[in-house]
Tab-separated table of C-alpha atoms in Angstrom:
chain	number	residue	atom	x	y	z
O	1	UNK	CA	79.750	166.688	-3.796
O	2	UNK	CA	83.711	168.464	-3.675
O	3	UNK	CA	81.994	171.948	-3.499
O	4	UNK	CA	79.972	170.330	-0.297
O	5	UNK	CA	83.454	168.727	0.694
O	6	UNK	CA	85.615	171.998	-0.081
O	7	UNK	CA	82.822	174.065	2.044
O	8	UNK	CA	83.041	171.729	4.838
O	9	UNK	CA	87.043	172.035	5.072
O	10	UNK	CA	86.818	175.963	4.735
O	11	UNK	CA	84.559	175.895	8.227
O	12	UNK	CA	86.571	173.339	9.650
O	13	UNK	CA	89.637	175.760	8.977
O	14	UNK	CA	87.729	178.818	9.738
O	15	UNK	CA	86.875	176.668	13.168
O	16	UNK	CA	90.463	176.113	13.976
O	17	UNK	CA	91.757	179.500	13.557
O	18	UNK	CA	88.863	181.077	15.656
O	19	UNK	CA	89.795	178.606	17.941
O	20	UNK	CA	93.518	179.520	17.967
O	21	UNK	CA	93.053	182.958	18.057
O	22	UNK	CA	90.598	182.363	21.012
O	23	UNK	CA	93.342	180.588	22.668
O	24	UNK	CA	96.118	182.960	21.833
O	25	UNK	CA	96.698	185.277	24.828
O	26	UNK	CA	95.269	182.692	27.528
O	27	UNK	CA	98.110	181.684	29.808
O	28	UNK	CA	96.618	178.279	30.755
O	29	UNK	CA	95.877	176.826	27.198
O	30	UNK	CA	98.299	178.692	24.624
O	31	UNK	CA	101.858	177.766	25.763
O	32	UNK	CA	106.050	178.227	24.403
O	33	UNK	CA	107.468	175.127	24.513
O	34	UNK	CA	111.569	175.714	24.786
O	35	UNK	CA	113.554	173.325	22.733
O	36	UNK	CA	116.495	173.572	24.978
O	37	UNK	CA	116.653	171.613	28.282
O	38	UNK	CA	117.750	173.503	31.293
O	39	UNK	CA	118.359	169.969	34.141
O	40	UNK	CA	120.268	172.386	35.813
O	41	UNK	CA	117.138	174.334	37.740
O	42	UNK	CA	115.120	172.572	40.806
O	43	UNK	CA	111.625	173.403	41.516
O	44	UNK	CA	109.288	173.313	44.711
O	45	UNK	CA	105.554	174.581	43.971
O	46	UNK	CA	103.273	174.508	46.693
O	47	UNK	CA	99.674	175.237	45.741
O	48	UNK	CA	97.164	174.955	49.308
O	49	UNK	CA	93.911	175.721	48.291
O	50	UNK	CA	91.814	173.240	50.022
O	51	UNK	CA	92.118	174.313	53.917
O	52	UNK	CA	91.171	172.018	57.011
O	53	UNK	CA	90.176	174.704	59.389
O	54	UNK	CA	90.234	178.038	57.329
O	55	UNK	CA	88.629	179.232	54.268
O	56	UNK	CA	90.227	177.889	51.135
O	57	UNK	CA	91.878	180.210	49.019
O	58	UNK	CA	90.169	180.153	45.408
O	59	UNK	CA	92.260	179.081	42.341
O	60	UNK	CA	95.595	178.269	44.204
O	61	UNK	CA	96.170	174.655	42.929
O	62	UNK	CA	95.526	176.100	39.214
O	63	UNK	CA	97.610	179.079	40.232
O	64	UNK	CA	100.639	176.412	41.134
O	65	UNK	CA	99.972	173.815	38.418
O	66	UNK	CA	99.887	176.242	35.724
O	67	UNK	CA	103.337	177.483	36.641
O	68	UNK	CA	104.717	173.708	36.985
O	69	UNK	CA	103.463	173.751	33.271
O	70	UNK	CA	105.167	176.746	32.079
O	71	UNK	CA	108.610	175.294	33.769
O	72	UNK	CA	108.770	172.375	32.107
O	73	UNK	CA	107.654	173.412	28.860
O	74	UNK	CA	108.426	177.209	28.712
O	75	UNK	CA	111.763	177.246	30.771
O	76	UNK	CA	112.484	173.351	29.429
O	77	UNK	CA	113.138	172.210	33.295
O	78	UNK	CA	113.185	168.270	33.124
O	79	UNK	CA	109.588	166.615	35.248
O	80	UNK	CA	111.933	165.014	37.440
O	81	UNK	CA	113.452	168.315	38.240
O	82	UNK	CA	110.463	169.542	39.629
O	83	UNK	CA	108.145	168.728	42.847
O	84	UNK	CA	104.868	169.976	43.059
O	85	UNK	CA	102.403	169.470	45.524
O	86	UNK	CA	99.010	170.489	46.445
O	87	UNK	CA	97.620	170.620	49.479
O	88	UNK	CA	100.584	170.158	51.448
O	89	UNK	CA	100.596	170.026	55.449
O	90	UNK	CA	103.252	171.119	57.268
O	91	UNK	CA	105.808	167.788	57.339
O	92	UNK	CA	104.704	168.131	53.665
O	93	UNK	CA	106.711	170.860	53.312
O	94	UNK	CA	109.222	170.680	54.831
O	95	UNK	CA	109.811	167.495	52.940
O	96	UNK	CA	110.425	169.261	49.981
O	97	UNK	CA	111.877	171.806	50.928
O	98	UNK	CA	114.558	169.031	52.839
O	99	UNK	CA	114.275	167.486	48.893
O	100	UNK	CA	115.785	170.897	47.513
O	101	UNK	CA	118.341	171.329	50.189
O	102	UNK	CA	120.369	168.071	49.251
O	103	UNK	CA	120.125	168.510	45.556
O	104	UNK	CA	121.609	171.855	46.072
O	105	UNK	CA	124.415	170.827	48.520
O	106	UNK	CA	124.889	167.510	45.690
O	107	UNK	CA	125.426	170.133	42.900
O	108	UNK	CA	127.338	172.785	45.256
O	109	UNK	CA	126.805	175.501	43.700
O	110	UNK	CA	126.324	174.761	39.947
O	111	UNK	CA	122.333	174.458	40.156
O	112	UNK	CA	119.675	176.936	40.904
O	113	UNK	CA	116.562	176.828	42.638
O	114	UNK	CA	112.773	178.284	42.529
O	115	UNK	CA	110.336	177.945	44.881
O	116	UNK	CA	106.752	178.947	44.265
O	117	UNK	CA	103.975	179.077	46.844
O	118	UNK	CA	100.575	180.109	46.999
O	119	UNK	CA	98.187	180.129	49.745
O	120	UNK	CA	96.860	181.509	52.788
O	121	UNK	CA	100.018	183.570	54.696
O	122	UNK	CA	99.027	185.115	57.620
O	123	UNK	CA	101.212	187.114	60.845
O	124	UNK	CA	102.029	186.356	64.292
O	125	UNK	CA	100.470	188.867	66.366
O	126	UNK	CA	102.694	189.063	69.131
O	127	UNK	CA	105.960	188.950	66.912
O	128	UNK	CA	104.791	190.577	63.911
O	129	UNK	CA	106.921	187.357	61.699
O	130	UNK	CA	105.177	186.013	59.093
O	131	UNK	CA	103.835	182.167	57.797
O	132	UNK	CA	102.968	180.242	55.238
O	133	UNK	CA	99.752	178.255	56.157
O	134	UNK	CA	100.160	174.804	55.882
O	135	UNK	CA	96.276	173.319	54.871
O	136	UNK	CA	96.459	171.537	58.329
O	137	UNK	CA	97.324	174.945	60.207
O	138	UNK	CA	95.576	177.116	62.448
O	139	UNK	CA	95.816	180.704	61.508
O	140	UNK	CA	94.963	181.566	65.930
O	141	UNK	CA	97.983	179.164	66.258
O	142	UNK	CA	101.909	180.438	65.099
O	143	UNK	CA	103.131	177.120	65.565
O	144	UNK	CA	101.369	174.956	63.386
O	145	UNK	CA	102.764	177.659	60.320
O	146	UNK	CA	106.131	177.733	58.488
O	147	UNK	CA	107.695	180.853	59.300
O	148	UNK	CA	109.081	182.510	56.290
O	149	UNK	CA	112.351	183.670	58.560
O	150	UNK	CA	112.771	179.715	58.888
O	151	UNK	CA	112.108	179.483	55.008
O	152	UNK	CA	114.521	181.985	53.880
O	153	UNK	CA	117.397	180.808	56.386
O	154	UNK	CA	117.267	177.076	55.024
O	155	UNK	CA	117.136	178.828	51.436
O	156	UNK	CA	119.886	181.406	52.061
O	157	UNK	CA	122.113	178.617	53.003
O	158	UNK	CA	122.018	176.260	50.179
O	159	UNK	CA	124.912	176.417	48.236
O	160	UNK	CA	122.874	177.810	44.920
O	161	UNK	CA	124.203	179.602	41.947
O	162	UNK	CA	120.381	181.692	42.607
O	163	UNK	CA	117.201	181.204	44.640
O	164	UNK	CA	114.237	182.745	43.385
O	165	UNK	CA	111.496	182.937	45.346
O	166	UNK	CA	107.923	183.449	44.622
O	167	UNK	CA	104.814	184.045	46.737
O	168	UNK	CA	101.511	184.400	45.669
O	169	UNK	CA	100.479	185.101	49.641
O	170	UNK	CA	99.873	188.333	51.664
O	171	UNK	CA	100.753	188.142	55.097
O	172	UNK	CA	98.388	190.337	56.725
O	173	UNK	CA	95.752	188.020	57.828
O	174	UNK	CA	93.671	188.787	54.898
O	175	UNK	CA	92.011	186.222	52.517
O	176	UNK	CA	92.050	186.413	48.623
O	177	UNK	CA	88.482	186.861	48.437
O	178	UNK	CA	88.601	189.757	51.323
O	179	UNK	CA	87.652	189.650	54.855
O	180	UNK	CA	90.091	188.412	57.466
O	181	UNK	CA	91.757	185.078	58.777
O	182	UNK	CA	90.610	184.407	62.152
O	183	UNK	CA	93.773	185.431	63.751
O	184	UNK	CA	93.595	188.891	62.770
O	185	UNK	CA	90.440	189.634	64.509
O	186	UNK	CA	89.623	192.007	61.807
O	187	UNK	CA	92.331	194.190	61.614
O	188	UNK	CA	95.336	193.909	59.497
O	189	UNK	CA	98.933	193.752	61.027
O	190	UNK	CA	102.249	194.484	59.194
O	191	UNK	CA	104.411	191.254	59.171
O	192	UNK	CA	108.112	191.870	59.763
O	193	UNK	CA	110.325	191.500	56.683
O	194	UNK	CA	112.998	188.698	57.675
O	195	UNK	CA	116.458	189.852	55.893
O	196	UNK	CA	118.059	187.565	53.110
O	197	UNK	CA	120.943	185.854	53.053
O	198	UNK	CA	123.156	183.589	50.736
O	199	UNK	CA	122.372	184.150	46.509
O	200	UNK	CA	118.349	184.797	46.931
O	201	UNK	CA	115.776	187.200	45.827
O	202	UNK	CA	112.473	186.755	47.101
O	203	UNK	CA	109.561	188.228	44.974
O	204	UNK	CA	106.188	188.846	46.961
O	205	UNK	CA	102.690	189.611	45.671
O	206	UNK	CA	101.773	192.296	47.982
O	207	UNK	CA	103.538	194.638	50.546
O	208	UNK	CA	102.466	195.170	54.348
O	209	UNK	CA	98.952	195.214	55.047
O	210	UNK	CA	97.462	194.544	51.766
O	211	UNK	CA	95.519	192.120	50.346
O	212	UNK	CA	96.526	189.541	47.685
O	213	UNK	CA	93.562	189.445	45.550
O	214	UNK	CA	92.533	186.871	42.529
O	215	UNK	CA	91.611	187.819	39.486
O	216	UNK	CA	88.570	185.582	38.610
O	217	UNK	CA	87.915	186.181	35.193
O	218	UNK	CA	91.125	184.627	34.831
O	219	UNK	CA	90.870	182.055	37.419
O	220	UNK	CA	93.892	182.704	39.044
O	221	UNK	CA	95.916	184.558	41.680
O	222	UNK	CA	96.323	187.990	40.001
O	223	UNK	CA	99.971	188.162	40.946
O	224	UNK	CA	100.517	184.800	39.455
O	225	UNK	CA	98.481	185.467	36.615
O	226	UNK	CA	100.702	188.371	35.523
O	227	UNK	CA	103.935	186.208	36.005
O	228	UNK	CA	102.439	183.688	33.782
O	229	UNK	CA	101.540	186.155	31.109
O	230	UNK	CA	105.003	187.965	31.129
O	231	UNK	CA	106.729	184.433	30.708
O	232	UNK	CA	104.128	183.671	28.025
O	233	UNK	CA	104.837	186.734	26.181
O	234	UNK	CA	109.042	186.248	26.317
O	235	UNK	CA	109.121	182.498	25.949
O	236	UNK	CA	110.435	182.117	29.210
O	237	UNK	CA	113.383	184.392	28.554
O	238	UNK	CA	112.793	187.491	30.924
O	239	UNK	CA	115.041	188.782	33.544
O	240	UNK	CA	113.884	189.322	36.924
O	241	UNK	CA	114.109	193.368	36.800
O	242	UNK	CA	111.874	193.011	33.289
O	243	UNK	CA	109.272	190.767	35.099
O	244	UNK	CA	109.267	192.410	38.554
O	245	UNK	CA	108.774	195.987	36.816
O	246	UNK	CA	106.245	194.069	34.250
O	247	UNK	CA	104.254	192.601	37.379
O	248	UNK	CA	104.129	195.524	40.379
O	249	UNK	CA	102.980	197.825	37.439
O	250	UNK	CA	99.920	194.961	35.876
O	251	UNK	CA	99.144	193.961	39.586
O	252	UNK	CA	98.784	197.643	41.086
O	253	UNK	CA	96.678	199.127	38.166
O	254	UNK	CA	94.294	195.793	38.081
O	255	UNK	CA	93.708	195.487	41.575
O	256	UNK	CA	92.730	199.149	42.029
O	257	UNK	CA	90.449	198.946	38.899
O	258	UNK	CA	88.838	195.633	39.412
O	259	UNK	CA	89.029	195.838	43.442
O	260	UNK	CA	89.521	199.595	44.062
O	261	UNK	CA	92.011	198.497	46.350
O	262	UNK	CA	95.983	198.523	46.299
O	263	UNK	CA	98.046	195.547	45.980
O	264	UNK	CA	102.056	196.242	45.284
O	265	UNK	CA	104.228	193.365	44.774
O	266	UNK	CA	107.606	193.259	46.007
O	267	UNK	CA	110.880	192.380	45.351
O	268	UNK	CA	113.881	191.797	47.789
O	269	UNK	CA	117.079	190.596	47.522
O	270	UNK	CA	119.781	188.975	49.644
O	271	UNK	CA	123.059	191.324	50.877
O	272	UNK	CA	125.422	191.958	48.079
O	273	UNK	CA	123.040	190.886	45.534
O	274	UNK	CA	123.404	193.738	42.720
O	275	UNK	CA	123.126	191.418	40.060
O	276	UNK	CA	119.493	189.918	40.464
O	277	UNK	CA	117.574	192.258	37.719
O	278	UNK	CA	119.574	190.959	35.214
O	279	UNK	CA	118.852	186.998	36.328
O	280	UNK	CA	116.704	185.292	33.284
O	281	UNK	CA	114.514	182.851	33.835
O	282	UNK	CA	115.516	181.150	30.306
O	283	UNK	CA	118.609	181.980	28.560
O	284	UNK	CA	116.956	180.582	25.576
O	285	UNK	CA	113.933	181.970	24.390
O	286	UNK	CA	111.046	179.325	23.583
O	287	UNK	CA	109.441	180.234	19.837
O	288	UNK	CA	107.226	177.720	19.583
O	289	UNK	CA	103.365	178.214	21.012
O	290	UNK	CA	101.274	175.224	21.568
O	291	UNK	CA	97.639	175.476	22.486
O	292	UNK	CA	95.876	172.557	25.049
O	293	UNK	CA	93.215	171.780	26.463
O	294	UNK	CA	92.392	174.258	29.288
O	295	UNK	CA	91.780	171.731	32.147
O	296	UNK	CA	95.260	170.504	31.349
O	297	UNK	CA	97.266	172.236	33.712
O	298	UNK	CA	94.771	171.542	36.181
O	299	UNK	CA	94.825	167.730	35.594
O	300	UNK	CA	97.667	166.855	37.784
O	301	UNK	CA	97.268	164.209	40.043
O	302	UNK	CA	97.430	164.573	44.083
O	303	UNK	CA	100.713	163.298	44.867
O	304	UNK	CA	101.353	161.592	48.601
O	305	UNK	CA	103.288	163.050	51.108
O	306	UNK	CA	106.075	160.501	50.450
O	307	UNK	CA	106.236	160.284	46.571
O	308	UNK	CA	105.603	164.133	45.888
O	309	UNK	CA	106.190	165.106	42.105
């Protein structure tokens, strides 16, 4: 009977540590957990995946819950700090964005701010200026979008000790999957880039006329992916230069050998900015690694337009 017992436990252990290894390396279920609190960082994350009148755009809401995960646990930025929604409509948005503006001005200067967004972008034909697709938007239709020159003046103004912005979107009028929005009529357009202003750098997942592609295996956006995994890696405590250089160099050899395509993140910064490569994400680095369950991240409830969390 204890040789029986002693044999079960060594499977059971052998179980657990295939499991952990399994885990190990998997940005959505092996995770740092920082044991310093940073309440001094506000968060928007807007994930649209689930579109009224346009193809939805394939592992968005894990792309943006995943990354609401990794900044509470892995930066240590308090739930309360931290407003994600998923799939937001355009007064949606701009409610949290309105959020973020008035904790900024409360703090004046002392706080900093992220915004994350993924989702369809797409560019205005006429005007060449580029928007964020709202999941009630029209891609034929300019006006139901959120321009990202609107986005980045409201951001540039805030009073912020540093914006960092975040876009899993390409602005081209091409989907994640491939193939076009209907606005494009098949042919992809170069968006203008809007200049930056105020204490912001705004970090894109693809230049021009690319595409930004997913990376299915790993059920996410391949851009976001590769953010998650350098934060993984560093607990959190990367600078900007580390993970930009980290990501355009993943993202462009990945997307040309999984989609024989080019896809070239970029990063831009406001006037006078010098500093930004040397902005960390965490001053602290987190050491300890947790593994979950893998539909954790996902789990998050749909929050309403008026209580978004």
């Amino acid at each position: 009977m204890l040789i029986k017992r002693m044999f079960s436990l060594i499977l059971l252990a052998t179980a657990v540590c295939t499991l952990s290894q399994a885990q190990q390396g998997n940005v959505d279920t092996h995770i740092a957990v920082n044991t310093v609190e940073d309440p001094n960082t506000f968060v928007v994350i807007i994930s649209n995946e689930n579109y009224q009148f346009e193809e939805k755009v394939p592992f968005a809401i894990n792309d943006g819950a995943t990354f609401r995960l990794y900044c509470e646990k892995t930066l240590g930025i308090p739930a309360a700090n931290i407003k994600f929604v998923q799939d937001a409509t355009l007064n949606v948005m701009k409610f949290n964005l309105s959020w973020l503006e008035r904790i900024m001005k409360v703090k004046n200067g002392t706080a900093r701010a992220f915004v994350y967004y993924s989702g369809h972008g797409m560019p205005d034909e006429d005007s060449k200026k580029a928007y964020l697709l709202p999941v009630d938007g029209f891609s034929t239709e300019p006006s139901t979008g959120f321009s990202t020159e609107d986005l980045y003046k409201r951001l540039g103004s805030m009073p912020s000790k540093g914006t960092i912005v975040l876009l899993d979107a390409c602005f081209s009028g091409a989907k994640r999957e491939g193939g076009m929005l209907a606005s494009s009529r098949g042919v992809a357009l170069k968006a203008k880039t809007e200049p930056l202003q105020g204490n912001m750098v705004v970090f894109s997942a693809a230049q021009g006329n690319e595409t930004a592609y997913p990376l299915k295996p790993k059920e996410h956006g391949m851009f976001t992916y590769y953010v998650l995994e350098e934060l993984q890696k560093m607990g959190g405590s990367v600078t900007l230069g580390e993970l930009s250089d980290y990501v355009i160099k993943q993202v462009a050899e990945t997307s040309l050998r999984e989609n024989d395509k080019s896809q070239t993140p970029s990063v831009a910064s406001s006037s006078g900015n010098e500093d930004w490569r040397n902005w960390k994400f965490s001053e602290t680095a987190a050491t300890k690694y947790v593994n979950i369950p893998r539909t954790l991240a996902a789990a998050t409830p749909q929050p309403s337009a008026s209580q978004p969390t």
